[in-house]
Coordinates of C-alpha atoms in Angstrom, one line a residue:
Chain A
M1 CA 37.2 34.2 147.6
T2 CA 36.5 32.0 144.6
A3 CA 35.3 29.3 147.0
F4 CA 32.9 31.8 148.7
F5 CA 31.2 32.6 145.4
Q6 CA 31.1 28.9 144.5
N7 CA 29.2 28.3 147.7
L8 CA 26.7 30.9 146.6
G9 CA 25.9 28.6 143.7
L10 CA 28.0 30.2 140.9
P11 CA 29.9 27.8 138.6
F12 CA 33.7 27.8 139.1
E13 CA 34.5 30.0 136.1
G14 CA 31.9 32.7 137.0
A15 CA 33.1 32.7 140.6
W16 CA 36.7 33.0 139.5
L17 CA 35.9 35.8 137.2
L18 CA 33.9 37.7 139.8
S19 CA 36.5 37.2 142.5
T20 CA 39.3 38.4 140.2
I21 CA 37.4 41.5 139.3
I22 CA 36.8 42.2 142.9
G23 CA 40.5 41.6 143.6
I24 CA 41.5 44.1 140.9
L25 CA 39.2 46.8 142.3
V26 CA 40.5 46.1 145.8
I27 CA 44.0 46.8 144.6
A28 CA 43.4 49.6 142.0
L29 CA 41.1 51.8 144.0
P30 CA 43.2 52.1 147.1
L31 CA 46.2 52.5 144.8
M32 CA 44.6 55.6 143.3
L33 CA 44.0 57.0 146.8
A34 CA 47.6 56.2 147.7
V35 CA 48.8 58.0 144.6
A36 CA 46.8 61.1 145.7
M37 CA 48.2 61.0 149.2
I38 CA 51.7 60.3 148.0
I39 CA 51.7 63.3 145.8
Y40 CA 50.7 65.3 148.8
A41 CA 53.5 63.7 150.8
D42 CA 56.0 64.4 148.0
R43 CA 55.1 68.1 148.0
K44 CA 55.2 68.3 151.8
I45 CA 58.7 66.6 151.9
W46 CA 60.1 69.0 149.3
A47 CA 58.5 72.0 151.1
A48 CA 60.1 70.9 154.3
M49 CA 63.5 70.6 152.6
A50 CA 63.2 74.0 151.1
L51 CA 61.9 75.5 154.4
R52 CA 58.5 76.2 153.0
R53 CA 55.1 75.1 154.2
G54 CA 53.9 73.2 151.2
P55 CA 50.1 72.6 150.6
N56 CA 48.3 73.8 153.7
V57 CA 45.0 75.4 152.6
V58 CA 42.6 72.7 151.3
G59 CA 41.4 70.5 154.2
P60 CA 43.3 70.0 157.5
F61 CA 47.1 70.4 156.9
G62 CA 46.3 70.6 153.2
L63 CA 45.5 66.9 153.1
L64 CA 42.8 67.3 150.4
Q65 CA 45.1 69.3 148.1
S66 CA 45.5 66.4 145.6
F67 CA 41.7 65.9 145.4
A68 CA 41.2 69.7 144.8
D69 CA 43.8 69.4 142.0
G70 CA 42.1 66.4 140.6
A71 CA 38.7 68.1 140.6
K72 CA 40.3 71.2 138.9
V73 CA 41.9 69.1 136.2
F74 CA 38.7 67.1 135.7
L75 CA 36.8 70.2 135.0
Q76 CA 39.2 71.6 132.4
E77 CA 38.7 71.4 128.7
T78 CA 40.6 68.7 126.8
I79 CA 42.5 70.4 124.1
I80 CA 43.7 68.3 121.1
P81 CA 46.1 70.1 118.9
S82 CA 44.7 70.3 115.3
A83 CA 47.8 68.8 113.8
A84 CA 48.0 65.9 116.3
N85 CA 47.2 62.3 115.5
R86 CA 43.9 62.2 117.4
T87 CA 43.6 58.6 118.2
L88 CA 47.1 58.0 119.3
F89 CA 47.2 61.3 121.1
L90 CA 44.3 60.0 123.3
I91 CA 45.5 56.4 123.6
A92 CA 49.0 57.3 124.8
P93 CA 48.0 58.5 128.3
I94 CA 45.6 55.6 128.7
I95 CA 48.5 53.2 127.9
T96 CA 50.8 54.9 130.5
F97 CA 48.1 54.7 133.2
T98 CA 46.9 51.1 132.4
V99 CA 50.5 49.8 132.3
A100 CA 51.2 51.4 135.6
L101 CA 48.3 49.6 137.2
M102 CA 48.8 46.2 135.5
A103 CA 52.1 45.4 137.2
W104 CA 50.5 45.5 140.7
A105 CA 48.7 42.2 139.9
V106 CA 51.8 40.1 141.0
I107 CA 52.8 42.1 144.1
P108 CA 52.3 40.1 147.3
F109 CA 50.9 42.2 150.1
Q110 CA 51.0 39.6 152.8
V111 CA 51.6 35.8 153.1
G112 CA 49.4 34.5 150.3
V113 CA 47.6 37.8 149.6
V114 CA 48.4 38.4 145.9
L115 CA 46.0 38.7 142.9
A116 CA 48.0 36.5 140.5
N117 CA 50.5 34.2 142.1
I118 CA 52.2 33.2 138.8
N119 CA 55.6 31.5 138.8
V120 CA 57.1 34.0 136.3
G121 CA 56.0 37.0 138.5
L122 CA 59.3 38.9 138.1
L123 CA 59.4 38.4 134.3
Y124 CA 55.8 39.6 134.2
I125 CA 56.9 42.8 135.9
L126 CA 59.8 43.2 133.5
A127 CA 57.5 42.7 130.6
I128 CA 54.9 45.2 131.8
S129 CA 57.5 47.8 132.6
S130 CA 58.9 47.5 129.1
L131 CA 55.5 48.4 127.8
G132 CA 55.6 51.7 129.7
V133 CA 57.8 53.2 127.1
Y134 CA 55.0 53.1 124.5
G135 CA 52.9 55.6 126.3
V136 CA 55.7 58.1 126.3
V137 CA 56.9 57.5 122.7
L138 CA 53.3 57.6 121.3
S139 CA 52.5 60.8 123.2
G140 CA 55.6 62.4 121.9
W141 CA 55.0 61.4 118.3
A142 CA 51.2 61.9 118.2
S143 CA 51.6 65.5 119.6
N144 CA 53.2 66.5 116.3
S145 CA 55.3 69.0 118.1
K146 CA 59.0 69.5 118.5
Y147 CA 59.7 69.3 122.2
P148 CA 57.5 66.4 123.0
F149 CA 59.2 64.4 120.2
Y150 CA 62.7 65.2 121.6
S151 CA 61.5 64.2 125.0
A152 CA 60.0 60.9 123.7
I153 CA 63.2 60.0 122.1
R154 CA 65.2 60.8 125.2
A155 CA 62.7 58.9 127.4
S156 CA 62.8 55.7 125.3
A157 CA 66.6 55.7 125.1
Q158 CA 66.8 56.2 128.9
M159 CA 64.2 53.5 129.7
I160 CA 65.7 51.0 127.4
S161 CA 69.2 51.6 128.8
Y162 CA 68.3 51.2 132.4
E163 CA 66.0 48.2 131.8
V164 CA 69.1 46.3 130.7
S165 CA 70.9 46.9 134.0
I166 CA 67.6 46.3 136.0
G167 CA 67.3 43.0 134.2
F168 CA 70.8 41.9 135.4
I169 CA 70.1 43.1 138.9
L170 CA 66.9 41.1 139.0
I171 CA 68.8 38.0 137.8
T172 CA 71.1 38.2 140.8
V173 CA 68.1 38.2 143.1
V174 CA 66.4 35.4 141.2
L175 CA 69.6 33.3 141.3
W176 CA 69.8 33.7 145.1
A177 CA 66.1 32.9 145.6
G178 CA 66.0 30.1 143.0
S179 CA 62.6 31.3 141.8
F180 CA 60.9 33.8 139.6
N181 CA 57.8 33.7 141.9
I182 CA 57.7 36.9 143.9
S183 CA 56.2 35.3 147.0
A184 CA 59.0 32.7 146.9
I185 CA 61.6 35.5 146.6
V186 CA 60.2 37.2 149.7
E187 CA 60.1 34.0 151.6
S188 CA 63.7 33.2 150.6
Q189 CA 64.9 36.3 152.4
K190 CA 64.2 35.0 155.9
G191 CA 66.9 34.6 158.5
Y192 CA 70.2 36.2 157.3
Y193 CA 72.7 35.5 160.1
G194 CA 69.8 34.0 162.0
F195 CA 68.0 37.2 162.8
L196 CA 67.8 39.6 159.8
N197 CA 65.2 39.4 156.9
G198 CA 66.2 40.9 153.6
N199 CA 68.6 40.3 150.7
G200 CA 70.0 43.8 151.4
F201 CA 71.9 42.4 154.4
N202 CA 73.7 40.0 152.1
P203 CA 77.1 41.6 151.2
L204 CA 76.9 40.2 147.6
L205 CA 73.4 41.7 147.0
F206 CA 73.7 45.0 148.9
P207 CA 75.5 46.8 146.0
M208 CA 72.7 45.5 143.8
A209 CA 70.1 47.0 146.2
I210 CA 71.7 50.4 145.8
M211 CA 72.0 50.1 142.0
F212 CA 68.4 49.0 141.8
L213 CA 67.3 52.1 143.7
I214 CA 69.2 54.4 141.4
S215 CA 68.1 52.5 138.3
A216 CA 64.5 52.7 139.6
M217 CA 64.8 56.5 139.7
A218 CA 66.1 56.5 136.1
E219 CA 63.5 54.1 134.9
T220 CA 60.6 56.2 136.3
A221 CA 62.3 59.4 135.1
R222 CA 62.4 60.9 138.5
A223 CA 64.9 63.6 139.4
P224 CA 67.9 63.6 139.1
F225 CA 67.1 61.7 135.9
D226 CA 64.1 63.7 134.8
L227 CA 65.6 64.6 131.5
T228 CA 62.3 63.7 129.7
E229 CA 60.7 66.8 131.2
A230 CA 63.7 69.1 131.7
E231 CA 61.8 72.4 131.9
S232 CA 64.7 74.5 130.9
E233 CA 65.3 72.5 127.7
L234 CA 62.0 70.8 126.7
V235 CA 59.1 72.9 128.1
A236 CA 57.3 70.0 129.9
G237 CA 58.6 67.1 127.8
Y238 CA 56.2 64.7 126.3
Q239 CA 53.2 66.2 128.2
T240 CA 53.6 69.6 126.7
E241 CA 50.5 69.4 124.5
Y242 CA 48.3 67.6 127.0
S243 CA 45.7 69.2 129.2
S244 CA 42.9 68.1 131.5
M245 CA 42.3 64.4 132.3
A246 CA 44.8 63.2 129.6
F247 CA 47.5 65.1 131.5
A248 CA 46.3 63.8 134.8
L249 CA 46.5 60.2 133.6
F250 CA 50.2 60.7 132.9
W251 CA 50.6 62.2 136.3
L252 CA 48.8 59.3 138.0
G253 CA 50.6 56.7 136.0
E254 CA 54.0 58.2 136.8
Y255 CA 53.3 58.2 140.5
A256 CA 51.8 54.7 140.4
N257 CA 55.1 53.6 138.7
V258 CA 57.1 55.3 141.4
I259 CA 55.2 53.5 144.2
L260 CA 55.6 50.3 142.2
M261 CA 59.4 50.8 142.0
C262 CA 59.5 51.5 145.8
A263 CA 57.5 48.4 146.4
L264 CA 59.9 46.4 144.2
N265 CA 62.9 47.8 146.2
A266 CA 61.1 46.6 149.4
I267 CA 60.2 43.2 148.0
L268 CA 63.4 42.2 146.3
F269 CA 66.0 43.5 148.7
W270 CA 64.4 44.4 152.1
G271 CA 62.1 41.5 152.8
G272 CA 58.8 42.7 151.5
Y273 CA 56.1 41.9 153.9
L274 CA 58.5 40.3 156.4
P275 CA 59.6 42.3 159.4
P276 CA 63.2 43.5 159.1
I277 CA 64.3 41.5 162.2
D278 CA 63.4 37.8 162.4
W279 CA 61.9 37.9 165.9
A280 CA 58.6 36.2 166.7
P281 CA 56.7 39.2 168.3
L282 CA 57.3 41.3 165.2
Y283 CA 55.3 38.8 163.1
Y284 CA 52.2 39.8 165.0
V285 CA 52.3 43.1 163.1
P286 CA 50.4 42.4 159.8
G287 CA 52.8 42.0 156.8
I288 CA 51.0 44.7 154.8
I289 CA 52.1 47.3 157.4
W290 CA 55.7 46.3 157.1
L291 CA 55.4 46.4 153.3
F292 CA 53.8 49.9 153.4
A293 CA 56.3 51.2 155.9
K294 CA 59.1 50.0 153.6
I295 CA 57.4 51.5 150.5
F296 CA 57.0 54.8 152.3
F297 CA 60.6 54.8 153.4
F298 CA 61.8 54.3 149.8
F299 CA 59.4 56.9 148.6
F300 CA 60.9 59.3 151.2
V301 CA 64.4 58.5 149.7
F302 CA 63.0 59.3 146.2
S303 CA 61.7 62.6 147.4
W304 CA 64.8 63.4 149.3
V305 CA 66.9 62.8 146.2
K306 CA 64.5 64.9 144.1
A307 CA 64.7 67.8 146.5
T308 CA 68.5 67.8 146.9
V309 CA 70.3 66.4 143.8
P310 CA 70.7 68.5 140.7
R311 CA 69.6 67.1 137.3
Y312 CA 72.1 64.9 135.4
R313 CA 73.5 65.8 132.0
Y314 CA 72.2 63.5 129.3
D315 CA 75.7 62.1 128.5
Q316 CA 76.3 61.5 132.2
L317 CA 73.0 59.5 132.4
M318 CA 74.0 57.3 129.4
R319 CA 77.5 56.8 130.7
L320 CA 76.1 55.8 134.1
G321 CA 73.7 53.3 132.6
W322 CA 75.9 51.7 130.0
K323 CA 79.5 52.1 131.2
I324 CA 79.0 51.7 135.0
F325 CA 75.8 49.9 135.9
L326 CA 75.8 47.4 133.0
P327 CA 79.4 46.0 133.6
T328 CA 79.0 46.1 137.4
S329 CA 75.7 44.3 137.4
L330 CA 77.1 41.7 134.9
L331 CA 80.0 41.2 137.3
F332 CA 77.7 40.6 140.2
V333 CA 75.7 38.1 138.2
F334 CA 79.0 36.3 137.7
L335 CA 79.9 36.6 141.4
V336 CA 76.5 35.5 142.7
S337 CA 76.3 32.5 140.4
G338 CA 79.9 31.5 141.1
F339 CA 79.3 31.8 144.9
L340 CA 76.1 29.7 144.7
M341 CA 77.8 27.2 142.5
F342 CA 80.5 26.6 145.1
T343 CA 78.3 26.7 148.2
R344 CA 74.7 25.7 147.5
Y345 CA 75.0 23.5 144.5
G346 CA 78.0 21.4 145.7
G347 CA 81.1 22.9 144.1
A348 CA 82.5 22.6 140.6
Q349 CA 82.4 19.1 139.3
Chain B
M1 CA 34.5 28.3 128.8
I2 CA 36.6 31.2 129.7
H3 CA 39.6 29.5 128.0
V4 CA 37.7 29.1 124.8
L5 CA 36.5 32.7 124.9
A6 CA 40.0 34.0 125.7
F7 CA 41.4 31.9 122.9
Y8 CA 39.0 33.2 120.3
L9 CA 39.5 36.8 121.6
F10 CA 43.3 36.6 121.4
A11 CA 43.3 34.7 118.1
A12 CA 40.8 37.1 116.4
I13 CA 42.9 40.1 117.6
V14 CA 46.1 38.5 116.3
V15 CA 44.6 37.9 112.9
C16 CA 42.9 41.3 112.6
S17 CA 45.9 43.2 113.7
G18 CA 48.2 41.1 111.5
A19 CA 46.0 42.1 108.5
L20 CA 45.9 45.8 109.6
T21 CA 49.7 45.8 109.9
I22 CA 49.8 45.3 106.1
L23 CA 46.7 47.4 105.2
S24 CA 47.1 50.5 107.3
R25 CA 48.4 53.6 105.4
N26 CA 50.6 55.0 108.1
P27 CA 53.7 53.0 108.8
V28 CA 53.6 54.1 112.5
H29 CA 50.1 52.6 112.8
S30 CA 51.5 49.4 111.1
V31 CA 54.1 49.0 113.7
L32 CA 51.5 49.6 116.5
W33 CA 49.3 46.9 115.0
L34 CA 52.3 44.6 114.8
I35 CA 52.9 45.3 118.5
L36 CA 49.3 44.4 119.3
A37 CA 49.7 41.1 117.3
F38 CA 52.8 40.2 119.4
F39 CA 51.0 41.0 122.6
N40 CA 48.1 38.8 121.8
A41 CA 50.3 36.0 120.6
A42 CA 51.8 36.2 124.0
G43 CA 48.3 35.8 125.4
L44 CA 47.9 32.6 123.3
M45 CA 51.2 31.3 124.7
V46 CA 49.8 31.8 128.2
L47 CA 46.7 29.8 127.3
L48 CA 49.0 27.0 126.1
G49 CA 50.6 27.0 129.6
A50 CA 53.9 28.3 128.2
E51 CA 54.0 31.4 130.4
F52 CA 57.8 31.7 130.2
I53 CA 57.8 31.9 126.4
A54 CA 54.9 34.4 126.6
M55 CA 56.9 36.7 128.9
L56 CA 60.0 36.4 126.8
L57 CA 57.9 37.3 123.7
V58 CA 56.6 40.4 125.4
I59 CA 60.1 41.4 126.8
V60 CA 62.1 40.8 123.7
Y61 CA 59.7 41.6 120.8
V62 CA 57.4 44.2 122.3
G63 CA 59.8 45.7 124.8
A64 CA 62.9 45.9 122.6
V65 CA 62.5 44.9 118.9
A66 CA 59.3 46.8 118.3
V67 CA 60.5 49.9 120.1
L68 CA 63.4 50.0 117.6
F69 CA 61.1 49.6 114.7
L70 CA 58.9 52.4 116.0
F71 CA 62.0 54.5 116.5
V72 CA 63.1 54.1 112.9
V73 CA 59.6 54.5 111.4
M74 CA 58.9 57.6 113.4
M75 CA 62.0 59.3 112.2
L76 CA 61.1 58.7 108.5
D77 CA 59.8 61.4 106.3
I78 CA 56.8 59.6 105.0
D79 CA 55.4 60.0 101.5
F80 CA 52.1 58.1 101.5
A81 CA 51.5 58.4 97.8
E82 CA 54.9 56.8 97.0
L83 CA 54.3 54.1 99.5
R84 CA 50.9 53.1 98.0
A85 CA 52.3 53.1 94.5
G86 CA 54.1 49.8 94.6
F87 CA 51.3 47.8 96.3
V88 CA 49.9 46.2 93.1
D89 CA 53.3 45.5 91.6
Y90 CA 54.5 43.6 94.7
L91 CA 51.2 41.8 95.3
P92 CA 52.0 38.6 93.3
F93 CA 55.4 38.3 94.9
G94 CA 53.9 38.8 98.3
L95 CA 51.3 36.2 97.6
L96 CA 54.0 33.8 96.5
I97 CA 55.9 34.2 99.7
A98 CA 52.7 33.8 101.7
L99 CA 52.0 30.5 99.8
V100 CA 55.5 29.2 100.5
L101 CA 55.2 30.0 104.2
L102 CA 51.7 28.4 104.4
A103 CA 53.0 25.2 102.7
E104 CA 55.9 25.1 105.1
I105 CA 53.7 25.4 108.1
V106 CA 51.3 22.7 106.8
L107 CA 54.3 20.4 106.1
G108 CA 55.8 21.1 109.4
I109 CA 52.7 20.4 111.5
G110 CA 52.0 17.4 109.4
L111 CA 55.5 16.0 110.0
W112 CA 55.4 16.9 113.6
S113 CA 52.1 15.1 114.3
A114 CA 53.0 12.0 112.3
G115 CA 56.8 11.9 112.5
P116 CA 58.4 9.0 114.3
I117 CA 61.3 11.0 115.9
E118 CA 59.2 13.2 118.2
L119 CA 56.6 10.5 119.0
A120 CA 58.7 8.9 121.6
Q121 CA 59.3 12.2 123.3
R122 CA 55.7 13.3 123.3
A123 CA 54.8 9.9 124.8
A124 CA 57.2 10.5 127.7
P125 CA 55.3 12.1 130.5
V126 CA 56.2 15.7 131.4
N127 CA 56.7 16.1 135.2
P128 CA 53.8 18.4 136.2
E129 CA 55.7 19.6 139.3
L130 CA 58.4 21.1 137.1
S131 CA 57.8 24.7 136.2
N132 CA 58.2 26.0 132.6
I133 CA 61.5 27.7 133.3
Q134 CA 63.0 24.7 134.9
A135 CA 61.9 22.4 132.2
I136 CA 63.3 24.6 129.4
G137 CA 66.5 25.2 131.4
A138 CA 67.0 21.5 131.9
L139 CA 66.8 20.9 128.2
L140 CA 68.7 24.0 127.1
Y141 CA 71.7 23.6 129.3
T142 CA 72.1 19.8 128.8
R143 CA 70.9 18.4 125.5
Y144 CA 71.0 21.6 123.4
I145 CA 74.0 23.3 125.2
F146 CA 76.1 23.4 122.0
L147 CA 73.3 24.8 119.9
F148 CA 72.5 27.3 122.6
E149 CA 76.1 28.5 122.8
A150 CA 76.4 28.6 119.0
A151 CA 73.4 30.9 118.9
G152 CA 75.1 33.1 121.5
I153 CA 78.2 33.3 119.4
V154 CA 76.2 34.1 116.2
L155 CA 74.5 37.0 118.1
L156 CA 77.9 38.2 119.4
V157 CA 79.3 38.2 115.9
A158 CA 76.3 40.0 114.5
M159 CA 76.7 42.7 117.2
I160 CA 80.4 43.2 116.6
G161 CA 79.6 43.3 112.8
A162 CA 77.0 46.0 113.3
I163 CA 79.4 48.0 115.4
V164 CA 82.3 47.6 112.9
L165 CA 80.0 48.5 109.9
T166 CA 78.6 51.7 111.5
H167 CA 81.6 52.9 113.5
R168 CA 83.7 55.6 111.9
A169 CA 86.6 57.3 113.6
R170 CA 86.2 61.0 113.5
S171 CA 89.1 63.2 113.9
G172 CA 89.1 66.5 115.8
V173 CA 86.6 65.4 118.4
R174 CA 87.2 66.6 121.9
G175 CA 86.6 63.7 124.2
Q176 CA 85.5 64.2 127.9
N177 CA 87.8 63.3 130.7
I178 CA 85.3 62.2 133.3
A179 CA 87.8 61.7 136.0
R180 CA 89.0 65.3 135.5
Q181 CA 85.4 66.5 135.6
N182 CA 84.8 64.7 138.9
R183 CA 88.0 65.9 140.5
R184 CA 87.1 69.5 139.9
R185 CA 86.1 71.4 143.0
P186 CA 84.6 74.9 143.4
E187 CA 87.9 76.1 144.9
D188 CA 89.7 75.3 141.6
A189 CA 87.1 77.0 139.4
V190 CA 86.0 80.1 141.2
R191 CA 88.1 82.9 142.6
N192 CA 86.9 85.9 144.6
V193 CA 88.5 89.1 143.6
N194 CA 88.2 92.5 145.3
Q195 CA 89.0 94.7 142.4
P196 CA 89.7 98.4 142.7
V197 CA 87.5 100.6 140.5
G198 CA 88.8 101.3 137.0
Q199 CA 91.1 98.3 136.7
G200 CA 90.7 95.1 134.8
V201 CA 91.0 91.6 136.3
E202 CA 94.1 89.6 135.7
L203 CA 93.3 86.1 134.7

């Protein structure tokens, strides 16, 4: 696209800036639409599992429910508690929302279709997701209220704990792919046993795929790990004092993060935009459709878990993160690097 | 053009937020300004072409170290008047430290740009095909392997030291037996009793 604007007579830098801004809009606006629709899908899936109908009034099959909710929230009054720290109280939801959008810059949607094809893509995602904790911590502190503060402390402890094991899980994938570039990681998953695409079919990486799925649920504070907003203990967690658009930004950011984690599952372990089977006719289907199908599948798994699994106790959550996931992922880093050392890199010398 | 603009933007924000880290009255705000400074320093690293270092800076300092700072500071019971009281007393000492650091930086850069040791290395061409991570890895795991491992051991010792210092064995704590909790089934825990009226249940 940069070349297109250059042909129109713009200098290179102007053309680059313009095309990048257009690229950002092309990703961010459909993402917002996707968030609205995925909230609808989420509610429909829970409803089906609880033998209810779910949203079915606004629009055909209730499809416009999320937009009605959005309009309602938009028209509400923004209430700022008088004892709150005003600036930080308002900045916190903005941080959550912005950070949730930023990570999408390095996600490849198709061969070569990626906003920023940087060679430290995976590290970028780790860096950005480690920023996400600030939105939660700041909202909890700035609210100047008891329950949001408890929730913020819980949330940050939880996010930091699971980031550690996620880091090790990512390292196994990076070792296998030999690159931090996400497009290269996707391409490296071609042709397992000659016909399958996806690291998940690799017996050494399959356990990592499962652990990543669970860690992703903990990282995004989805049920069964939604201790940050455990209603019976903490009212509504760090969002308790928020209303109107500030509240909606948390909501949108949370779901954008959930979709991102589903996308990462698809990209790192199940071949991203590649078809699951390495068979020529399947490549005629555009890669973006494969990616979206995989994202939606993982989103369904997330909803399914949320609808059926009871909430963890806090000590169980910490035990799972530190005493089970951390040692196991460390062991797999060891196994994968050892395996690669003896096969790909020519044995111990 | 964009490079220059980006450089001045990042640099200005680093300097301003560094100053505000010291000047702001609320310690939580100080930590937040510090985080902003880290983040923009990472931006400067990206401009230099050191994207790996930039990402590490964000992951380690912003994602882990600053979160712990923020944690500690948030839990404090802050007395602003007391905090402000020592400002003038500590000012000369602070200025002295700042001067020493400035002198060291000037000396360091001066020696680096004129020193004979590094000159040969800087003259050697860097392979442009090699990515940041590969270049650092190739140096770290060959030439500096012992220093790298020594740093690892120092960190390990520090971690064990911190645990030893803060750990205290408490008596009379009932630990959880996770295996027993997981083994428990509804049949072991719940019993249906059809009790006649007027009689208690035998447990």
